[in-house]
């Protein structure tokens, strides 16, 4: 018997002629996520991926935790790999159920003192002499005789024993949900405008879930925003890197641009003009680094800068596509995802970012692009943007590393 981790994928199986490319990328990402945990072999068979540790001291729990964050994986299971021999199947099935019962990890839902169960079998190896229903019936009968506390319940069992008969046989009882989506690296590169708030990390996570490689740009307005605010954004990028591996984080000094806008532009247009400058900078950095789209965490109507009129003015500052995966979501939807991906507690730390300084008391909610362009024309934006990009700090954020 050998302990193995079974990895399942869903959407990739529908990719037709491109499927091998997606599968190869997923296998590569699995290896990256398990890097340094120990020597493993990763094998593919019949829409399944098997991770086989090669050392006795392998940390299975940590490996499973990491695999649930690999985009493209829909679920994982710790399994026992055994010979495709019915006597072996009976022997190790009994051992697995006894172990589950002894560890008291299931509720006793039958009569007093009994544990309900059923057997589900898939026979991928058609050379095996027994068919799936026959395996389930005979194995279930054997387990009832061997383990007296068991009772069959096919509708709502406490334990489902899964048996997959392939070249080898895999038995397991636990299916752990994972992140789903598509493997990172199968859908190009995007540039995320990463603030210290709740929304933008979720937007980045959602784009990575669709297979995009993330780079990020953050606008830092020192001394109006503190070093703690910068550290907060770096930590958010580090959390995201658990899902999408290395992230190049471009930290742009934005103070001079904000001061110029604050001094020379109408107060009710400050936010829109500031956002336009951010988009211009992000586009230049994106072009220089092979990103094909910008990503923001905006949700329609959430604040003044996120009305349709405001978004139109903002998007007019750039030529590349702007993706807003949160556009139709309300705040509670976003918070739920932020909690799930572990960014929420960091996002709510009370350190201001550049979007919270020089804020207009009464910003325009329906700005007109000609008026914005006229107000913007008094600025020497091109020179200011070039200077900001020259002074940009770039950090490569990797999972587990402290900054």
Coordinates of N, CA, C and O in Angstrom, one line a residue, residues 168-261:
X168 N -3.7 0.3 -11.2 CA -3.7 0.1 -9.8 C -5.0 0.4 -9.3 O -5.9 1.0 -10.0
X169 N -5.3 0.1 -8.0 CA -6.6 0.5 -7.4 C -6.4 1.6 -6.4 O -5.4 1.5 -5.6
X170 N -7.3 2.5 -6.3 CA -7.2 3.6 -5.4 C -8.5 3.6 -4.5 O -9.6 3.6 -5.0
X171 N -8.3 3.7 -3.2 CA -9.4 3.7 -2.3 C -9.3 5.0 -1.4 O -8.2 5.4 -1.0
X172 N -10.4 5.6 -1.2 CA -10.4 6.8 -0.4 C -11.8 7.1 0.1 O -12.8 6.5 -0.3
X173 N -11.9 8.0 1.1 CA -13.2 8.3 1.6 C -13.5 9.8 1.7 O -14.6 10.3 2.1
X174 N -12.5 10.6 1.4 CA -12.6 12.1 1.5 C -12.4 12.8 0.2 O -11.4 12.5 -0.5
X175 N -13.3 13.8 -0.1 CA -13.1 14.6 -1.3 C -13.1 16.1 -0.8 O -14.0 16.6 -0.2
X176 N -11.9 16.7 -1.0 CA -11.7 18.1 -0.5 C -11.8 19.1 -1.6 O -11.1 19.0 -2.6
X177 N -12.8 20.0 -1.6 CA -13.0 21.0 -2.6 C -11.7 21.8 -2.8 O -11.0 22.2 -1.9
X178 N -11.5 22.2 -4.1 CA -10.4 23.1 -4.4 C -10.9 24.3 -5.2 O -12.1 24.5 -5.2
X179 N -10.0 25.1 -5.7 CA -10.4 26.4 -6.3 C -11.0 26.4 -7.6 O -11.7 27.3 -8.0
X180 N -10.8 25.3 -8.4 CA -11.4 25.2 -9.8 C -10.7 26.2 -10.7 O -9.5 26.6 -10.5
X181 N -11.4 26.6 -11.8 CA -10.9 27.5 -12.8 C -9.9 26.9 -13.8 O -10.0 25.7 -14.1
X182 N -9.0 27.7 -14.3 CA -8.0 27.2 -15.3 C -6.6 27.4 -14.8 O -6.4 28.4 -14.0
X183 N -5.7 26.6 -15.2 CA -4.3 26.8 -14.7 C -3.7 28.1 -15.0 O -3.8 28.6 -16.2
X184 N -3.1 28.7 -14.0 CA -2.4 30.0 -14.3 C -1.3 29.8 -15.4 O -0.5 28.9 -15.3
X185 N -1.3 30.7 -16.3 CA -0.4 30.7 -17.4 C -1.0 30.2 -18.7 O -0.3 30.1 -19.7
X186 N -2.3 29.9 -18.7 CA -3.0 29.5 -19.9 C -3.8 30.6 -20.6 O -4.4 30.4 -21.7
X187 N -3.7 31.8 -20.0 CA -4.6 32.9 -20.6 C -3.9 34.2 -20.6 O -4.5 35.3 -20.4
X188 N -2.6 34.2 -20.9 CA -1.8 35.5 -21.0 C -1.6 36.2 -19.7 O -1.8 35.6 -18.6
X189 N -1.1 37.4 -19.8 CA -0.6 38.2 -18.6 C -1.5 39.4 -18.5 O -1.8 40.1 -19.5
X190 N -1.8 39.8 -17.2 CA -2.6 41.0 -17.0 C -1.8 41.9 -15.9 O -1.1 41.3 -15.1
X191 N -2.1 43.2 -15.9 CA -1.5 44.1 -14.9 C -2.6 44.5 -13.9 O -3.6 45.2 -14.3
X192 N -2.5 44.1 -12.7 CA -3.5 44.4 -11.6 C -3.1 45.7 -10.9 O -2.0 45.9 -10.5
X193 N -4.1 46.6 -10.9 CA -3.9 47.8 -10.1 C -4.3 47.5 -8.6 O -5.5 47.3 -8.3
X194 N -3.3 47.2 -7.8 CA -3.4 46.7 -6.5 C -3.4 47.8 -5.4 O -2.3 48.4 -5.2
X195 N -4.5 48.1 -4.8 CA -4.5 49.0 -3.7 C -4.4 48.2 -2.4 O -4.2 47.0 -2.4
X196 N -4.6 48.9 -1.3 CA -4.6 48.2 0.0 C -6.0 47.8 0.5 O -6.2 47.4 1.6
X197 N -7.0 47.9 -0.4 CA -8.4 47.7 0.0 C -8.8 46.3 -0.2 O -8.0 45.4 -0.5
X198 N -10.1 46.0 0.0 CA -10.7 44.7 -0.1 C -10.8 44.2 -1.5 O -10.6 43.1 -1.9
X199 N -11.2 45.1 -2.5 CA -11.6 44.8 -3.8 C -10.5 44.3 -4.7 O -10.7 43.2 -5.4
X200 N -9.5 45.0 -4.9 CA -8.5 44.7 -5.9 C -7.8 43.4 -5.7 O -7.6 42.7 -6.7
X201 N -7.5 42.9 -4.5 CA -6.9 41.6 -4.4 C -7.9 40.5 -4.9 O -7.5 39.5 -5.5
X202 N -9.2 40.7 -4.6 CA -10.2 39.7 -5.1 C -10.3 39.7 -6.6 O -10.4 38.7 -7.2
X203 N -10.2 40.9 -7.2 CA -10.2 41.0 -8.7 C -9.0 40.3 -9.3 O -9.2 39.6 -10.3
X204 N -7.8 40.4 -8.7 CA -6.7 39.7 -9.1 C -6.8 38.2 -9.0 O -6.5 37.5 -9.9
X205 N -7.4 37.8 -7.9 CA -7.6 36.4 -7.7 C -8.5 35.8 -8.7 O -8.3 34.7 -9.3
X206 N -9.6 36.5 -9.0 CA -10.5 36.1 -10.0 C -9.9 36.0 -11.4 O -10.2 35.0 -12.2
X207 N -9.1 36.9 -11.8 CA -8.4 36.8 -13.1 C -7.4 35.6 -13.1 O -7.3 34.9 -14.2
X208 N -6.7 35.4 -12.0 CA -5.8 34.3 -12.0 C -6.5 33.0 -12.1 O -6.1 32.0 -12.7
X209 N -7.7 33.0 -11.5 CA -8.6 31.7 -11.6 C -9.0 31.4 -13.0 O -9.2 30.3 -13.3
X210 N -9.0 32.4 -13.9 CA -9.3 32.2 -15.3 C -8.0 31.9 -16.1 O -8.0 32.0 -17.3
X211 N -6.9 31.7 -15.4 CA -5.7 31.3 -16.1 C -4.7 32.4 -16.4 O -3.7 32.2 -17.1
X212 N -5.0 33.7 -16.0 CA -4.1 34.8 -16.3 C -2.9 34.8 -15.3 O -3.0 34.6 -14.1
X213 N -1.7 35.2 -15.9 CA -0.6 35.5 -15.0 C -0.7 36.9 -14.5 O -1.0 37.8 -15.3
X214 N -0.5 37.1 -13.2 CA -0.6 38.4 -12.6 C 0.7 39.1 -12.5 O 1.7 38.6 -12.0
X215 N 0.7 40.4 -12.9 CA 1.7 41.4 -12.4 C 0.8 42.4 -11.7 O -0.4 42.6 -12.0
X216 N 1.4 43.2 -10.8 CA 0.7 44.2 -10.1 C 1.4 45.5 -10.0 O 2.6 45.6 -10.0
X217 N 0.6 46.6 -10.0 CA 1.2 47.9 -9.8 C 0.5 48.6 -8.6 O -0.7 48.5 -8.5
X218 N 1.3 49.2 -7.7 CA 0.7 49.9 -6.6 C 1.2 51.3 -6.5 O 2.4 51.5 -6.8
X219 N 0.4 52.2 -6.2 CA 0.7 53.7 -6.2 C 0.9 54.1 -4.7 O -0.1 54.0 -3.9
X220 N 2.1 54.5 -4.4 CA 2.5 54.8 -3.0 C 2.8 56.3 -2.9 O 3.6 56.9 -3.6
X221 N 2.1 57.0 -2.0 CA 2.2 58.4 -1.8 C 2.9 58.8 -0.5 O 2.3 59.5 0.3
X222 N 4.1 58.4 -0.4 CA 4.9 58.8 0.8 C 5.2 60.3 0.7 O 5.5 60.8 -0.4
X223 N 5.1 61.0 1.8 CA 4.9 60.6 3.2 C 3.4 60.6 3.6 O 3.1 60.4 4.8
X224 N 2.5 60.9 2.6 CA 1.1 61.0 3.0 C 0.5 59.6 3.3 O -0.5 59.5 4.0
X225 N 1.1 58.6 2.7 CA 0.8 57.2 3.1 C 2.1 56.6 3.7 O 3.2 56.9 3.2
X226 N 1.9 55.8 4.7 CA 3.1 55.3 5.5 C 3.7 54.1 4.9 O 3.2 53.5 4.0
X227 N 4.9 53.7 5.4 CA 5.5 52.5 5.0 C 4.7 51.3 5.4 O 4.7 50.2 4.8
X228 N 3.9 51.4 6.5 CA 3.0 50.3 6.9 C 2.0 50.0 5.8 O 1.6 48.9 5.5
X229 N 1.5 51.1 5.1 CA 0.6 50.9 4.0 C 1.2 50.2 2.9 O 0.6 49.3 2.2
X230 N 2.5 50.5 2.6 CA 3.2 49.7 1.6 C 3.4 48.3 2.0 O 3.2 47.4 1.1
X231 N 3.8 48.0 3.2 CA 4.0 46.7 3.7 C 2.7 45.9 3.6 O 2.7 44.7 3.3
X232 N 1.5 46.6 3.8 CA 0.2 45.9 3.7 C 0.0 45.4 2.3 O -0.5 44.3 2.1
X233 N 0.3 46.2 1.3 CA 0.1 45.8 -0.1 C 1.0 44.7 -0.4 O 0.7 43.7 -1.2
X234 N 2.3 44.7 0.0 CA 3.2 43.6 -0.2 C 2.7 42.3 0.4 O 2.7 41.3 -0.3
X235 N 2.1 42.4 1.6 CA 1.5 41.2 2.2 C 0.3 40.7 1.3 O 0.1 39.5 1.2
X236 N -0.5 41.6 0.8 CA -1.6 41.2 0.0 C -1.1 40.4 -1.3 O -1.7 39.4 -1.7
X237 N 0.0 41.0 -1.9 CA 0.6 40.3 -3.0 C 1.1 39.0 -2.6 O 1.0 38.0 -3.4
X238 N 1.7 38.9 -1.5 CA 2.2 37.6 -1.0 C 1.1 36.5 -0.9 O 1.3 35.4 -1.2
X239 N 0.0 37.0 -0.3 CA -1.1 36.0 -0.1 C -1.6 35.6 -1.5 O -1.9 34.4 -1.7
X240 N -1.7 36.5 -2.5 CA -2.1 36.2 -3.8 C -1.1 35.2 -4.5 O -1.5 34.3 -5.3
X241 N 0.1 35.3 -4.1 CA 1.1 34.5 -4.7 C 1.0 33.0 -4.4 O 1.5 32.1 -5.0
X242 N 0.2 32.8 -3.3 CA -0.1 31.4 -2.9 C -0.9 30.7 -4.0 O -0.9 29.5 -4.1
X243 N -1.7 31.5 -4.7 CA -2.5 31.0 -5.8 C -1.9 31.1 -7.2 O -2.2 30.3 -8.0
X244 N -1.0 32.1 -7.3 CA -0.6 32.4 -8.7 C 1.0 32.5 -8.8 O 1.5 33.1 -9.7
X245 N 1.7 32.0 -7.8 CA 3.1 31.9 -7.8 C 3.8 33.3 -7.8 O 3.3 34.2 -7.1
X246 N 4.9 33.4 -8.5 CA 5.6 34.7 -8.5 C 4.7 35.9 -9.0 O 4.1 35.7 -10.1
X247 N 4.8 37.0 -8.3 CA 4.1 38.2 -8.8 C 5.1 39.3 -8.8 O 5.7 39.6 -7.7
X248 N 5.3 40.0 -9.9 CA 6.2 41.2 -9.9 C 5.3 42.4 -9.5 O 4.3 42.7 -10.2
X249 N 5.7 43.0 -8.4 CA 4.9 44.1 -7.8 C 5.7 45.4 -8.1 O 6.8 45.6 -7.6
X250 N 5.1 46.3 -8.9 CA 5.7 47.6 -9.3 C 5.1 48.6 -8.3 O 3.9 48.9 -8.4
X251 N 6.0 49.2 -7.5 CA 5.6 50.2 -6.5 C 5.9 51.6 -7.0 O 7.1 51.9 -7.1
X252 N 4.9 52.4 -7.4 CA 5.1 53.6 -8.1 C 5.0 54.8 -7.1 O 4.0 54.9 -6.4
X253 N 6.1 55.7 -7.1 CA 5.9 56.9 -6.2 C 4.9 57.8 -6.9 O 5.2 58.3 -8.0
X254 N 3.9 58.1 -6.2 CA 2.8 58.9 -6.8 C 2.5 60.2 -6.2 O 1.6 61.0 -6.7
X255 N 3.3 60.6 -5.2 CA 3.1 61.8 -4.5 C 3.2 63.1 -5.4 O 2.2 63.9 -5.3
X256 N 4.2 63.2 -6.2 CA 4.3 64.4 -7.0 C 3.2 64.6 -8.0 O 2.7 65.7 -8.2
X257 N 2.7 63.5 -8.5 CA 1.5 63.6 -9.4 C 0.3 64.0 -8.7 O -0.5 64.9 -9.2
X258 N 0.1 63.4 -7.5 CA -1.1 63.8 -6.7 C -1.1 65.3 -6.3 O -2.1 66.0 -6.4
X259 N 0.1 65.8 -5.9 CA 0.2 67.2 -5.5 C -0.1 68.1 -6.7 O -0.7 69.1 -6.5
X260 N 0.5 67.7 -7.9 CA 0.2 68.5 -9.1 C -1.3 68.6 -9.4 O -1.8 69.7 -9.7
X261 N -1.9 67.4 -9.3 CA -3.4 67.4 -9.6 C -4.1 68.2 -8.6 O -5.0 69.0 -8.9

